[in-house]
Amino acid sequence: MQNQRTRSRKFLLASIPLTILLTMVMAAASFAQTLYGSIVGNVTDKSGAVVAGATVKITNKGTNQIRETQSNEDGGFSFTAVQTGMWEISVTKQGFKTLTNSNMAVMLNNITRSDMALEVGAVVDTVNVTADQGALQTDRAEVRAELNSQTLQNLPIPPGRNYQQLLRTLPGITPPTNAHSTPTNPSRALQYNVNGTNSSSNNVRIDGASQYNLFLPHVTAYVPALESIETVNVVTNNFDAEQGLAGGAAINVQIKSGTNNMHGSAFEYHDNHLTKARPWNLTPILVNGVMTPQDKPKRVYNQFGATFGGPIKKDKLFYFASFEGTNDRQLGNRFLTLPTAEMRTGNLSGGGLGIYDPATGNVIGQNRTQFAGGIIPDARIDPIAKLILKDLPLPNRTGFANNYYATAAYAFDRKTIDAKVNYNVNEKLTTYGRFSFLNYKQLNPGALGALDGVGTAPQGGNTGVGSGNTYGVTVAGVYTVNTNFIIDGNIGYTKQGTSSEQGFLDKKIGLDVLKIPGTNGTRDFENGWPRFAIAGFANMGVQDSFMPYTRNDPQWVYVTNFNWTKRNHNIRFGFEMARQTLNHLQAEWNGGGTAEPSSGGFLFGQGPTQLCNTANAAGTSCSSFQQGNQFNSFATFLLGFHTGAGRTFLVEPPIIYKSQAYSGYIRDAWQARQNLTISIGTRYEYYPMPQRADRGIERYDIATNTMKVCGTGNVPQDCGVKMSKKLFSPRFGVAWRISDSFVLRTGYGLTFDPISLA
């Protein structure tokens, strides 16, 4: 279980001894994700001899934050938990000229090396180095990549401008694809696989806050606006012991920060149907009795916004804010198959096959009488079927398949805000806080109007209205106890909220209008249309068995890390606690084609109006029917028969699912030689059995063919399932700088799937 996650909790100084004790007793605990970078180097003279006791100072060029240390007896120095950005480093030592490197980039979750060779001379003399740092990864063994803000904003990205689209440019990552309906995934997070692992094994965090969509862990709960992102760090192999909770990739997204200089941007991206080709299947449709050619469906997509950042108090307090709006307006359209006007009167002769009377013959369908000419008499048509059909639109295209071109106005509006405040409290303590917010609303009208049906816009997913808010918060900080001991930590919170409702939920249509016993219920979400699924035709009524739904899924993560530098050893250890909750009002049974909505549903197949050719050996069922088609299934509907019926009943709304995860790590990065870094460490991870709000979850026992409700009666809270407490993950890495332009890196590690029960 590799991952990212690191720091924030520095101000808990009073509890440092207790925290350290807990860290060791708990075998540690952290899915630590790195929120910062590091600077390392060696101080030598021009002959290559080490220079000990030199003063090394780094200065953030954007905020003027200053940190100092001294080179050790081996000439080495290191700065951990360094805010990303451009830094200046200077080295002073009596008898040598001051050496300054004024253009040093510190990147997220990476080590920047700056070896300094001093010249003999007076301290007042300064040697400036302004060359850019090399791109080589010199001191860490992991396989990683960086997508910085310049890359994100300059490379072409499809409408929606999602940074995840650019993951396809990195080795080992499959092209990301859209997943799920808009209400289920309003951020339009993408699904991808890394190095052949499961797409649910990636861990994405924004400034330390995990972004799991626990219900659908192959996508994330929130995707920030592209313009608000400073960098995206992607680790795909040879994970450091600090990183866990990931089997494929550990991805950290960093939101921009303010500096002493005001900066900002404004943008708008526009796309419309005029840039699209005419759809090949856009044939003429019937309008006022005349077959009329169709224009290209309307589509107007706008994404716009602005960013701005700067100082609140120079050198101390900084802000950054980003707003992005997305408006998508379309003529939603799709082709459906509906019964013709002739068929609705009972004339099913166009099917070319026999329509048999289910009220005749025996119970298995033998000796049935065929309706003469394939016509069902009006007196035999069920009154409920007539009531339903009166609101069903007539086909507007010829033929018996895809004979209805449905159109309706589709709308999607989304607004996102990302804001960040950085505070350099004093020389020892720096903090920041991040707030993200998403609000969306979608309208996807049903293709059948008063009968609702499937949503008109296929890409919108669910029929009806979707809306919700997603929140994200991070509070993080770094406390420097002394130049050799640093504490960093973070608290992250993300809550994804969304709902999706089909039309007519204010009426009990099945019970009060159609007078069908057993449909609808006493609760609001059980209202509306039942589903009428006639084989070979578009569904009438509610389209999906899982509608409607409301989801409010919060997750917390608490991380503390400690960094101790002793000569040429950099020892880092820490712990993390994560808590994730599902809070759903959703009646969903994964029963395939037999799953029915909470308002009720009916299936209409061919069997009742077919003739049984052959009975089974016992004569109790039919083993082969005479050939049938969609005309037979529609006849089943007209006659008031059905081949399946049911209703999904949600016993305890809302459905609560709570899971926790605890982990810790310890790692020593040993600079064995000036050009050789060896990292060795281990992680420990523990995943308790998930629970409901006030008891355990449910478990089907195959051995006894019983469903156990954990924590009730004599069933234990964990249902007898023992979660492993031996999940140790050794990690080992080597980085060997053979020359200034050649680095050899290798490593080994074990990881665990963090969502095996999700």
PDB file of N, CA and C in Angstrom, residues 290 432 556 574 681:
ATOM      1  N   VAL A 290     -44.876  16.001 -41.696  1.00  0.00           N
ATOM      2  CA  VAL A 290     -43.932  16.113 -42.804  1.00  0.00           C
ATOM      3  C   VAL A 290     -42.559  15.627 -42.339  1.00  0.00           C
ATOM      4  N   TYR A 432      -0.583  26.535   6.767  1.00  0.00           N
ATOM      5  CA  TYR A 432      -1.467  26.943   5.680  1.00  0.00           C
ATOM      6  C   TYR A 432      -2.807  26.248   5.839  1.00  0.00           C
ATOM      7  N   TRP A 556     -12.187  11.858   6.764  1.00  0.00           N
ATOM      8  CA  TRP A 556     -11.184  12.610   7.512  1.00  0.00           C
ATOM      9  C   TRP A 556      -9.846  11.894   7.394  1.00  0.00           C
ATOM     10  N   GLY A 574       6.264   8.485  11.306  1.00  0.00           N
ATOM     11  CA  GLY A 574       5.001   9.172  11.542  1.00  0.00           C
ATOM     12  C   GLY A 574       3.834   8.223  11.556  1.00  0.00           C
ATOM     13  N   GLY A 681      13.243   1.152   5.152  1.00  0.00           N
ATOM     14  CA  GLY A 681      12.194   1.422   6.137  1.00  0.00           C
ATOM     15  C   GLY A 681      11.084   0.402   6.040  1.00  0.00           C
TER      16      GLY A 681
END
